[in-house]
Amino acid sequence: MLALDVDSGKEKWRYDAKATAPNWQRCRGLGYFEDSQDVTTSQTDAQPAACPRRLFLPTTDARLIAINADNGKACEDFGDKGTVDLSVGMGEIKPGYYQQTSTPLVAGNVVVVGGRVADNFSTGEPPGVVRAYDVHTGKLAWAWDPGNPDLTGLPPEGQTYTRGTPNVWSAMSYDAKLNLIYLPTGNATPDFWAGERTALDDKYSSSIVAVDATTGQVRWHFQTTHHDLWDFDLPSQPLLYDLPDGKGGTTPVLVQTSKQGMIFMLNRETGKPVAKVEERPVPAGNVQGERYSPTQPYSVGMPMIGNQTLTESDMWGATPVDLLLCRIQFKEMRHQGVFTPPGLDRSLQFPGSLGGMNWGSVSVDPNNGLMFVNDMRLGLANYMVPRASVAKDASGIEMGIVPMDGTPFGAMRERFLSPLGIPCQKPPFGTMSAVDLKSGKLVWQVPVGTVEDTGPLGIRMHMPIPIGMPPLGASLSTQSGLLFFAGTQDFYLRAFDTATGKEIWKDRLPVGSQSGPMTYVSPKTGKQYIVINAGGARQSPDRGDYVIAYALPDKK
């Protein structure tokens, strides 16, 4: 972790957590707390003399570290000399099976963490417990165990939090006025077999769960996928927005994007839909021992983006041969829409397990009530593999056979691509969309990203054709009517007109970016900056470690 001067970029201090993990080397943000800020959920009356401004750093080896924001030193009054061990109460954790990858949430006087688990290796993976710690002392304030909601502290000696439960790997949100924390949950492990999930697993999987910030007790929950068999865990931070009610007041809403290309708008005080949601019948599968939900929630009051039921006429190829082979693939698969159940035959899931929408969430221009959503359009070909046919060394971390040990099946996952490595359905493969939050209507949608830095078989085409490539990252909307985004497969930071979606500026980055732009105004100069981290686009082998700042030229 580095601290940089806001005007020069000069390094002021650095902290090395010396974190190690065999996979998933990423961190999506830091928590921040000031002793002077207004707090409503204090767990202690003690006020520390040191570390009045502290950063909370999550690590990929299950630690939470408090750092003095002024000098980069560990806040030794927090936990054990600055560190809380997040493996406590979890039971056995194999390397890489439990990690912190998202921003810790500071809510009053507590800092709240969930955790990512290594989906699909086995049943009984590490617990999905969410825990809150006192920001000053690091003492456990409360715990929410989805498999044992009555357990609100540490497990009794010799026991653990419930293993294999829904987890919260993405970013959470906090409403100080309502004193509620909103948790976007994943599904219980493994993803593609759920015949042995418990009633509580089915209750809290793939849901928005609102918990009391003081106690961790559940106030309400809303499920976006029932008995999830598709890895449709909620990937993004919920948006909190005050929606004008047309009578001079506002309705407190929560907006949640999803991997299945649906956008849910709920009253964040009650959890009831503000935009209409329908329960619609969906097809059942025939895998022995599995259960199937007869219906799934469809958010019909908001736009559905990039989740149409594909037909043969939607197939596409860079060459006639490519097109023919994609059509043959499609004809050989079973495809029944968004909730096509996995089976022993090869089926097509669209959108796939990456989405749809992913962790980048949304940004909002409150001046015109527009919300901006980026989505990717990647299908997933999958089928269940009987246990006897699953190789002992199966891992399937990205694609391939995932073992799902402890169940009757493994699962094969393959991207729905042509032999040239191009998505088989018509482009765009990624878009940016503007949604009017008041009307729930789509205002504009544009392809985002070109094939300049990618192409067939991974060969760069060096052609800025705006085909729209799968994006992954967050956007930033400014009051001046600009939308900044860099999470494309080509190496650019772009600015769009928020009213029309027209690209009005871009600048070349040394490598791609999966991060979100940020902006600030220098307290010394009054100059506003846009800053982006460039570490490499997801599908690119090019990697870097850049922090780049932009500003308007000084007036002469």
Coordinates of C-alpha atoms in Angstrom, one line a residue:
M1 CA 0.0 0.0 0.0
L2 CA 1.3 3.4 -1.0
A3 CA 0.5 7.0 0.0
L4 CA 1.1 9.6 -2.7
D5 CA 1.1 13.3 -2.7
V6 CA -2.1 14.5 -4.3
D7 CA -0.4 17.1 -6.6
S8 CA 2.9 15.5 -7.5
G9 CA 2.4 11.8 -7.1
K10 CA 5.5 11.6 -5.0
E11 CA 5.6 8.7 -2.6
K12 CA 5.0 9.7 1.1
W13 CA 5.0 6.3 2.7
R14 CA 4.5 2.6 1.9
Y15 CA 3.3 -0.4 3.8
D16 CA 4.0 -4.0 2.9
A17 CA 1.6 -6.5 4.4
K18 CA 3.7 -9.4 3.1
A19 CA 0.5 -11.2 2.1
T20 CA 0.8 -14.5 0.3
A21 CA -1.8 -16.5 -1.6
P22 CA -1.6 -19.1 -4.4
N23 CA -4.3 -17.3 -6.4
W24 CA -6.6 -14.3 -6.7
Q25 CA -4.0 -11.7 -6.1
R26 CA -6.2 -8.6 -5.9
C27 CA -7.5 -5.9 -3.6
R28 CA -10.5 -3.7 -4.5
G29 CA -10.2 -1.0 -1.9
L30 CA -9.5 0.2 1.6
G31 CA -11.7 1.2 4.5
Y32 CA -11.2 4.6 6.1
F33 CA -12.1 6.0 9.5
E34 CA -11.5 9.4 11.3
D35 CA -12.1 9.8 15.0
S36 CA -13.6 13.2 14.3
Q37 CA -16.4 11.8 12.1
D38 CA -19.9 11.3 13.4
V39 CA -20.5 7.8 14.6
T40 CA -23.7 6.1 15.7
T41 CA -22.7 2.5 16.5
S42 CA -19.9 2.8 18.9
Q43 CA -18.9 -0.4 20.7
T44 CA -16.5 1.3 23.1
D45 CA -16.1 4.6 24.9
A46 CA -12.3 4.6 24.6
Q47 CA -10.7 7.1 22.2
P48 CA -7.2 6.2 21.2
A49 CA -4.5 8.8 21.3
A50 CA -2.7 7.4 18.2
C51 CA -4.1 6.7 14.7
P52 CA -6.9 9.3 14.6
R53 CA -7.1 8.6 10.8
R54 CA -6.8 5.0 10.0
L55 CA -7.0 2.8 6.9
F56 CA -8.2 -0.7 6.9
L57 CA -6.3 -3.0 4.6
P58 CA -7.7 -6.5 3.8
T59 CA -5.3 -9.2 2.7
T60 CA -5.5 -12.2 0.5
D61 CA -4.3 -14.4 3.4
A62 CA -7.2 -13.5 5.7
R63 CA -6.0 -10.6 7.8
L64 CA -7.4 -7.2 8.5
I65 CA -4.8 -4.5 9.2
A66 CA -5.3 -1.0 10.5
I67 CA -2.8 1.5 9.2
N68 CA -2.1 5.1 10.4
A69 CA -3.1 7.2 7.3
D70 CA -0.6 9.9 8.3
N71 CA 2.6 7.8 8.5
G72 CA 1.9 4.3 7.2
K73 CA 2.6 2.6 10.5
A74 CA 0.4 -0.1 11.9
C75 CA -2.1 1.0 14.5
E76 CA -0.9 -1.1 17.4
D77 CA -4.1 -0.6 19.5
F78 CA -6.0 -2.5 16.8
G79 CA -6.1 -6.3 17.3
D80 CA -2.7 -7.8 17.7
K81 CA -0.3 -4.9 17.1
G82 CA -2.5 -3.7 14.2
T83 CA -3.8 -7.0 12.8
V84 CA -6.9 -9.0 13.3
D85 CA -6.7 -12.7 12.3
L86 CA -9.7 -13.4 10.2
S87 CA -9.1 -17.2 10.3
V88 CA -10.3 -17.3 14.0
G89 CA -13.4 -19.4 14.3
M90 CA -13.3 -20.6 10.7
G91 CA -11.8 -24.1 11.0
E92 CA -9.4 -25.4 8.4
I93 CA -8.6 -23.0 5.7
K94 CA -6.5 -24.4 2.8
P95 CA -4.2 -21.9 1.1
G96 CA -6.3 -19.8 -1.3
Y97 CA -9.6 -21.1 0.0
Y98 CA -10.6 -17.9 2.0
Q99 CA -9.4 -14.4 1.1
Q100 CA -10.3 -10.8 1.5
T101 CA -10.6 -9.2 -2.0
S102 CA -13.1 -6.3 -1.5
T103 CA -13.3 -3.1 0.5
P104 CA -13.9 -3.3 4.2
L105 CA -17.0 -1.3 5.1
V106 CA -16.7 1.3 7.9
A107 CA -20.1 1.7 9.5
G108 CA -20.1 4.0 12.5
N109 CA -17.5 2.6 14.9
V110 CA -17.2 -0.8 13.4
V111 CA -15.4 -2.1 10.3
V112 CA -17.2 -5.0 8.6
V113 CA -15.7 -7.7 6.4
G114 CA -17.0 -10.7 4.5
G115 CA -14.7 -12.9 2.4
R116 CA -14.3 -14.8 -0.9
V117 CA -14.2 -18.6 -0.8
A118 CA -12.8 -20.8 -3.5
D119 CA -16.1 -21.9 -5.1
N120 CA -16.6 -25.4 -6.5
F121 CA -13.7 -27.4 -5.0
S122 CA -15.8 -29.2 -2.5
T123 CA -18.7 -29.0 0.0
G124 CA -17.8 -27.7 3.5
E125 CA -15.6 -24.9 2.2
P126 CA -14.8 -22.1 4.7
P127 CA -17.7 -20.3 6.3
G128 CA -19.4 -17.3 4.7
V129 CA -19.7 -15.5 8.0
V130 CA -19.7 -11.6 8.0
R131 CA -18.0 -10.0 11.0
A132 CA -17.8 -6.5 12.5
Y133 CA -14.9 -5.3 14.5
D134 CA -14.5 -2.2 16.7
V135 CA -12.5 0.3 14.6
H136 CA -10.3 1.2 17.6
T137 CA -9.6 -2.1 19.4
G138 CA -10.2 -4.7 16.7
K139 CA -12.5 -6.6 19.1
L140 CA -15.3 -8.6 17.6
A141 CA -18.5 -6.5 17.8
W142 CA -20.9 -9.0 16.1
A143 CA -21.0 -11.8 13.6
W144 CA -23.7 -12.9 11.1
D145 CA -23.4 -16.6 10.3
P146 CA -25.9 -17.4 7.6
G147 CA -26.0 -21.0 8.7
N148 CA -26.5 -20.2 12.4
P149 CA -28.1 -16.7 12.8
D150 CA -28.3 -17.2 16.6
L151 CA -24.5 -17.3 16.8
T152 CA -23.6 -13.6 17.1
G153 CA -20.1 -13.8 18.5
L154 CA -17.2 -16.3 18.4
P155 CA -18.1 -20.0 18.1
P156 CA -17.8 -22.0 21.3
E157 CA -14.4 -23.6 21.8
G158 CA -13.9 -26.5 19.5
Q159 CA -16.6 -25.4 17.1
T160 CA -16.6 -23.2 14.0
Y161 CA -18.9 -20.9 12.1
T162 CA -21.1 -22.9 9.7
R163 CA -19.0 -24.1 6.7
G164 CA -20.1 -23.9 3.1
T165 CA -22.6 -21.1 3.7
P166 CA -23.4 -18.1 1.4
N167 CA -20.6 -15.6 1.5
V168 CA -20.2 -11.9 0.9
W169 CA -17.2 -11.4 -1.4
S170 CA -18.2 -8.1 -3.0
A171 CA -18.5 -4.6 -1.5
M172 CA -21.2 -3.8 1.0
S173 CA -23.2 -0.5 1.5
Y174 CA -24.2 1.4 4.7
D175 CA -27.1 3.7 5.4
A176 CA -26.3 5.7 8.6
K177 CA -29.8 7.1 9.0
L178 CA -31.4 3.7 8.9
N179 CA -28.4 2.1 10.6
L180 CA -28.5 -0.7 8.1
I181 CA -25.7 -2.5 6.3
Y182 CA -26.6 -4.1 3.0
L183 CA -24.9 -7.4 2.1
P184 CA -24.9 -8.8 -1.5
T185 CA -24.5 -12.6 -0.9
G186 CA -23.1 -15.3 -3.0
N187 CA -24.5 -18.8 -3.1
A188 CA -23.6 -21.7 -0.9
T189 CA -20.7 -23.8 -2.2
P190 CA -20.5 -25.5 -4.6
D191 CA -22.2 -23.4 -7.3
F192 CA -23.7 -26.0 -9.8
W193 CA -24.9 -28.7 -7.4
A194 CA -27.4 -27.8 -4.7
G195 CA -29.1 -31.0 -3.9
E196 CA -27.8 -31.0 -0.3
R197 CA -28.1 -27.3 0.5
T198 CA -29.9 -26.5 3.8
A199 CA -33.0 -24.4 4.2
L200 CA -30.9 -21.5 5.5
D201 CA -28.5 -21.9 2.5
D202 CA -31.5 -21.6 0.2
K203 CA -32.9 -18.7 2.2
Y204 CA -29.9 -16.4 2.1
S205 CA -28.1 -17.5 -1.1
S206 CA -27.9 -14.9 -3.9
S207 CA -29.7 -12.3 -1.9
I208 CA -29.5 -8.7 -0.6
V209 CA -29.5 -9.0 3.2
A210 CA -30.0 -5.9 5.4
V211 CA -28.5 -6.2 8.8
D212 CA -28.6 -3.9 11.8
A213 CA -25.2 -2.1 12.0
T214 CA -25.2 -2.3 15.8
T215 CA -26.1 -5.9 16.3
G216 CA -25.8 -7.7 13.0
Q217 CA -29.3 -9.0 13.2
V218 CA -31.2 -9.4 9.9
R219 CA -33.9 -6.8 9.3
W220 CA -34.9 -8.0 5.9
H221 CA -33.7 -9.9 2.9
F222 CA -34.6 -10.2 -0.8
Q223 CA -33.5 -13.0 -3.1
T224 CA -32.6 -12.4 -6.7
T225 CA -32.1 -16.1 -7.6
H226 CA -33.9 -19.0 -6.0
H227 CA -31.9 -22.2 -5.4
D228 CA -29.0 -20.8 -7.5
L229 CA -27.5 -23.4 -9.9
W230 CA -25.8 -20.8 -12.1
D231 CA -23.2 -19.0 -10.0
F232 CA -25.5 -15.9 -10.1
D233 CA -24.1 -14.6 -6.8
L234 CA -24.6 -10.8 -6.4
P235 CA -21.3 -9.4 -7.5
S236 CA -21.6 -5.6 -7.0
Q237 CA -22.0 -3.0 -4.3
P238 CA -25.6 -2.0 -3.8
L239 CA -26.4 1.6 -4.9
L240 CA -28.2 3.7 -2.3
Y241 CA -30.2 6.5 -3.8
D242 CA -33.1 8.8 -2.8
L243 CA -35.6 8.6 -5.6
P244 CA -37.9 11.6 -6.1
D245 CA -41.5 10.5 -5.4
G246 CA -43.1 13.3 -7.5
K247 CA -44.7 14.8 -4.4
G248 CA -41.7 16.9 -3.2
G249 CA -40.2 14.0 -1.2
T250 CA -38.1 11.0 -1.8
T251 CA -38.2 7.2 -1.4
P252 CA -35.0 5.6 -0.1
V253 CA -34.1 3.0 -2.6
L254 CA -31.4 0.4 -3.1
V255 CA -30.4 -0.6 -6.7
Q256 CA -28.7 -4.0 -7.2
T257 CA -27.2 -5.2 -10.5
S258 CA -26.8 -8.9 -11.2
K259 CA -24.9 -11.4 -13.3
Q260 CA -28.2 -12.4 -15.0
G261 CA -28.5 -9.0 -16.6
M262 CA -31.3 -7.8 -14.3
I263 CA -31.5 -4.6 -12.2
F264 CA -33.5 -4.7 -9.0
M265 CA -34.8 -1.6 -7.2
L266 CA -36.0 -2.1 -3.6
N267 CA -37.1 0.2 -0.8
R268 CA -34.0 0.0 1.3
E269 CA -35.9 0.5 4.5
T270 CA -38.3 -2.5 4.0
G271 CA -36.8 -4.6 1.2
K272 CA -40.0 -4.4 -0.9
P273 CA -39.6 -3.9 -4.7
V274 CA -40.1 -0.3 -5.9
A275 CA -39.6 -1.4 -9.5
K276 CA -41.9 -4.3 -10.4
V277 CA -40.6 -7.9 -9.9
E278 CA -42.5 -10.9 -11.3
E279 CA -42.1 -14.5 -10.4
R280 CA -42.0 -16.4 -13.7
P281 CA -42.0 -20.1 -14.4
V282 CA -38.6 -21.5 -15.4
P283 CA -37.6 -24.9 -16.8
A284 CA -36.7 -27.7 -14.5
G285 CA -33.8 -30.0 -15.0
N286 CA -33.5 -33.8 -14.7
V287 CA -30.3 -34.4 -12.7
Q288 CA -31.0 -37.1 -10.1
G289 CA -30.9 -35.8 -6.6
E290 CA -31.2 -32.1 -7.5
R291 CA -34.0 -29.8 -6.6
Y292 CA -35.3 -27.0 -8.9
S293 CA -37.2 -23.8 -8.1
P294 CA -40.3 -23.7 -10.2
T295 CA -40.1 -19.9 -10.6
Q296 CA -37.4 -17.2 -10.6
P297 CA -37.7 -13.4 -10.0
Y298 CA -37.7 -11.2 -13.1
S299 CA -37.1 -7.5 -12.5
V300 CA -39.5 -6.2 -15.2
G301 CA -39.8 -2.7 -13.9
M302 CA -36.1 -2.0 -14.8
P303 CA -34.3 -2.7 -18.1
M304 CA -32.9 -6.2 -18.7
I305 CA -29.5 -5.8 -20.3
G306 CA -27.7 -8.3 -22.4
N307 CA -29.7 -11.4 -21.3
Q308 CA -31.9 -12.2 -24.3
T309 CA -32.7 -15.8 -25.1
L310 CA -30.3 -16.6 -28.0
T311 CA -31.4 -18.2 -31.3
E312 CA -29.4 -19.6 -34.2
S313 CA -29.8 -16.3 -36.0
D314 CA -27.9 -14.6 -33.2
M315 CA -24.7 -16.6 -34.0
W316 CA -21.8 -14.7 -35.4
G317 CA -18.3 -15.3 -36.6
A318 CA -15.2 -13.4 -37.8
T319 CA -15.2 -15.7 -40.9
P320 CA -17.8 -17.9 -42.6
V321 CA -16.1 -21.0 -41.1
D322 CA -16.1 -19.4 -37.7
L323 CA -19.8 -18.6 -38.1
L324 CA -20.6 -22.2 -39.2
L325 CA -18.8 -23.7 -36.3
C326 CA -20.6 -21.4 -33.8
R327 CA -23.9 -22.4 -35.3
I328 CA -23.0 -26.1 -35.0
Q329 CA -22.1 -25.5 -31.3
F330 CA -25.3 -23.8 -30.6
K331 CA -27.4 -26.4 -32.3
E332 CA -25.7 -29.1 -30.2
M333 CA -26.6 -27.4 -26.9
R334 CA -29.8 -27.0 -24.9
H335 CA -30.6 -23.3 -24.3
Q336 CA -33.8 -22.3 -22.5
G337 CA -33.1 -18.7 -21.6
V338 CA -31.4 -17.1 -18.6
F339 CA -32.3 -19.9 -16.2
T340 CA -31.3 -22.9 -18.3
P341 CA -30.7 -25.6 -15.7
P342 CA -27.4 -27.5 -16.0
G343 CA -27.8 -31.2 -16.8
L344 CA -25.8 -34.2 -18.0
D345 CA -26.2 -32.9 -21.6
R346 CA -24.3 -29.8 -22.8
S347 CA -26.3 -26.6 -22.2
L348 CA -25.8 -22.9 -22.8
Q349 CA -26.0 -20.4 -19.9
F350 CA -26.4 -16.8 -21.1
P351 CA -25.3 -14.6 -19.5
G352 CA -22.6 -16.8 -18.0
S353 CA -21.1 -16.9 -14.6
L354 CA -19.1 -13.7 -15.2
G355 CA -22.3 -11.8 -16.1
G356 CA -24.0 -9.7 -17.1
M357 CA -22.9 -7.2 -14.6
N358 CA -20.0 -7.8 -12.3
W359 CA -18.2 -6.2 -9.4
G360 CA -17.9 -2.7 -11.0
S361 CA -21.5 -1.8 -9.9
V362 CA -22.9 1.5 -11.2
S363 CA -22.4 5.2 -11.0
V364 CA -25.1 7.9 -10.9
D365 CA -25.6 11.5 -12.1
P366 CA -28.0 12.8 -9.4
N367 CA -28.5 16.0 -11.4
N368 CA -30.5 14.2 -14.1
G369 CA -31.3 10.9 -12.3
L370 CA -29.3 8.7 -14.7
M371 CA -27.5 5.5 -13.6
F372 CA -24.7 4.1 -15.7
V373 CA -24.2 0.3 -16.0
N374 CA -21.5 -1.6 -17.8
D375 CA -22.2 -5.2 -18.8
M376 CA -20.4 -8.1 -20.5
R377 CA -22.0 -10.7 -22.8
L378 CA -20.2 -14.0 -22.4
G379 CA -22.0 -17.3 -22.6
L380 CA -21.1 -20.4 -20.6
A381 CA -21.3 -23.9 -22.0
N382 CA -21.7 -26.4 -19.2
Y383 CA -22.7 -29.9 -18.2
M384 CA -22.6 -32.1 -15.1
V385 CA -19.9 -34.8 -14.9
P386 CA -20.6 -38.0 -12.9
R387 CA -18.2 -38.4 -10.0
A388 CA -16.5 -41.5 -11.5
S389 CA -15.5 -39.4 -14.6
V390 CA -14.0 -36.5 -12.6
A391 CA -10.2 -36.6 -12.7
K392 CA -8.6 -36.5 -9.2
D393 CA -6.5 -33.4 -10.2
A394 CA -9.4 -31.4 -11.6
S395 CA -9.3 -27.8 -10.5
G396 CA -11.2 -25.6 -13.0
I397 CA -10.2 -22.4 -11.3
E398 CA -11.2 -20.4 -14.4
M399 CA -12.6 -22.9 -16.9
G400 CA -12.6 -26.7 -17.2
I401 CA -13.9 -29.3 -14.8
V402 CA -14.6 -28.1 -11.3
P403 CA -14.4 -31.1 -8.9
M404 CA -17.2 -30.2 -6.4
D405 CA -15.9 -33.0 -4.1
G406 CA -18.5 -34.3 -1.7
T407 CA -21.3 -34.3 -4.3
P408 CA -22.3 -36.8 -6.9
F409 CA -21.0 -34.6 -9.8
G410 CA -18.3 -32.3 -11.0
A411 CA -19.2 -29.6 -13.5
M412 CA -17.6 -28.7 -16.9
R413 CA -17.5 -25.0 -17.7
E414 CA -16.4 -23.6 -21.1
R415 CA -16.7 -20.2 -22.5
F416 CA -19.1 -20.1 -25.5
L417 CA -16.4 -19.1 -28.0
S418 CA -15.5 -19.8 -31.6
P419 CA -12.3 -21.7 -32.4
L420 CA -10.7 -18.3 -32.9
G421 CA -11.5 -17.4 -29.3
I422 CA -14.3 -14.9 -30.1
P423 CA -17.8 -15.0 -28.5
C424 CA -20.2 -16.9 -30.7
Q425 CA -23.1 -14.5 -30.5
K426 CA -23.4 -11.2 -32.3
P427 CA -21.6 -8.2 -30.9
P428 CA -21.5 -6.0 -28.9
F429 CA -19.8 -8.2 -26.3
G430 CA -19.9 -5.3 -23.8
T431 CA -21.8 -2.1 -23.4
M432 CA -22.3 1.0 -21.3
S433 CA -25.9 1.9 -20.7
A434 CA -27.8 4.8 -19.1
V435 CA -30.9 4.1 -17.1
D436 CA -33.4 6.8 -16.0
L437 CA -34.0 5.9 -12.4
K438 CA -37.3 7.6 -12.1
S439 CA -39.0 6.0 -15.2
G440 CA -36.9 2.8 -15.2
K441 CA -36.3 3.3 -19.0
L442 CA -33.1 2.7 -21.0
V443 CA -31.9 6.2 -22.2
W444 CA -28.9 5.1 -24.3
Q445 CA -26.6 2.2 -24.8
V446 CA -23.3 2.2 -26.6
P447 CA -20.6 -0.5 -27.3
V448 CA -17.6 0.0 -25.0
G449 CA -14.1 -1.0 -26.0
T450 CA -12.3 -1.9 -29.3
V451 CA -10.2 -4.8 -30.6
E452 CA -7.1 -2.7 -30.7
D453 CA -5.4 -4.7 -28.0
T454 CA -7.0 -8.1 -28.6
G455 CA -8.3 -10.3 -31.4
P456 CA -8.6 -13.8 -32.7
L457 CA -6.4 -16.4 -30.9
G458 CA -5.2 -13.5 -28.7
I459 CA -3.5 -11.8 -31.5
R460 CA -3.7 -8.0 -31.3
M461 CA -5.5 -6.5 -34.2
H462 CA -4.3 -2.9 -33.7
M463 CA -7.6 -1.7 -35.1
P464 CA -9.8 0.7 -33.1
I465 CA -13.0 -1.0 -34.3
P466 CA -15.7 -0.1 -31.6
I467 CA -17.2 -3.6 -31.5
G468 CA -17.8 -3.5 -27.7
M469 CA -15.6 -5.9 -25.7
P470 CA -16.4 -7.5 -22.3
P471 CA -15.7 -4.8 -19.7
L472 CA -14.8 -5.3 -16.1
G473 CA -14.4 -2.4 -13.8
A474 CA -16.2 0.6 -12.2
S475 CA -17.2 3.9 -13.8
L476 CA -17.2 7.5 -12.4
S477 CA -19.8 10.1 -13.1
T478 CA -19.0 13.8 -12.5
Q479 CA -21.2 16.8 -11.9
S480 CA -20.0 18.3 -15.2
G481 CA -21.8 15.6 -17.2
L482 CA -18.9 13.3 -17.8
L483 CA -18.6 9.6 -17.4
F484 CA -15.1 8.1 -17.0
F485 CA -14.4 4.4 -17.6
A486 CA -11.3 2.3 -18.2
G487 CA -12.4 -1.3 -17.6
T488 CA -12.2 -2.2 -21.3
Q489 CA -10.1 -4.8 -23.2
D490 CA -8.2 -2.0 -24.9
F491 CA -5.8 0.2 -23.0
Y492 CA -7.7 3.5 -22.6
L493 CA -9.3 5.8 -20.1
R494 CA -12.4 7.3 -21.7
A495 CA -14.8 10.1 -21.0
F496 CA -18.4 9.9 -22.3
D497 CA -21.2 12.5 -22.4
T498 CA -23.6 11.4 -19.8
A499 CA -26.6 12.8 -21.8
T500 CA -25.9 10.9 -25.0
G501 CA -23.2 8.2 -24.4
K502 CA -21.0 9.8 -27.0
E503 CA -17.2 9.3 -26.4
I504 CA -15.7 12.8 -26.2
W505 CA -12.2 12.1 -24.9
K506 CA -9.8 9.2 -24.4
D507 CA -6.1 8.7 -23.5
R508 CA -3.9 5.7 -24.0
L509 CA -2.8 3.8 -20.9
P510 CA 0.5 1.7 -20.7
V511 CA -1.6 -1.4 -19.9
G512 CA -5.3 -2.1 -19.4
S513 CA -7.2 -1.4 -16.2
Q514 CA -9.8 -3.3 -14.2
S515 CA -10.1 -0.5 -11.6
G516 CA -12.5 2.4 -11.1
P517 CA -11.4 6.0 -11.7
M518 CA -11.5 8.3 -8.7
T519 CA -11.6 12.1 -8.5
Y520 CA -10.6 14.7 -5.9
V521 CA -9.8 18.4 -5.5
S522 CA -6.4 19.3 -4.2
P523 CA -6.7 21.2 -0.9
K524 CA -3.5 23.1 -1.8
T525 CA -4.1 24.1 -5.4
G526 CA -7.9 23.7 -5.9
K527 CA -7.2 21.6 -9.0
Q528 CA -9.4 18.7 -9.7
Y529 CA -7.8 15.4 -10.7
I530 CA -9.0 12.1 -12.3
V531 CA -6.8 9.2 -11.2
I532 CA -6.8 5.6 -12.5
N533 CA -4.8 2.5 -11.6
A534 CA -3.6 0.5 -14.5
G535 CA -2.6 -3.1 -13.7
G536 CA -3.8 -4.9 -16.8
A537 CA -7.0 -5.9 -18.5
R538 CA -8.5 -9.2 -17.4
Q539 CA -8.0 -11.0 -20.8
S540 CA -4.6 -9.5 -21.5
P541 CA -1.2 -10.9 -20.6
D542 CA 0.2 -7.4 -20.3
R543 CA 0.6 -6.4 -16.7
G544 CA 1.8 -3.2 -14.9
D545 CA 1.6 -1.3 -11.7
Y546 CA 0.7 2.3 -12.7
V547 CA -1.2 5.1 -11.0
I548 CA -1.9 7.9 -13.5
A549 CA -3.5 11.3 -12.7
Y550 CA -5.1 13.7 -15.2
A551 CA -6.1 17.3 -14.8
L552 CA -7.2 20.2 -17.0
P553 CA -4.4 22.5 -18.2
D554 CA -3.7 25.5 -16.0
K555 CA -5.4 28.7 -17.1
K556 CA -3.0 31.2 -18.6

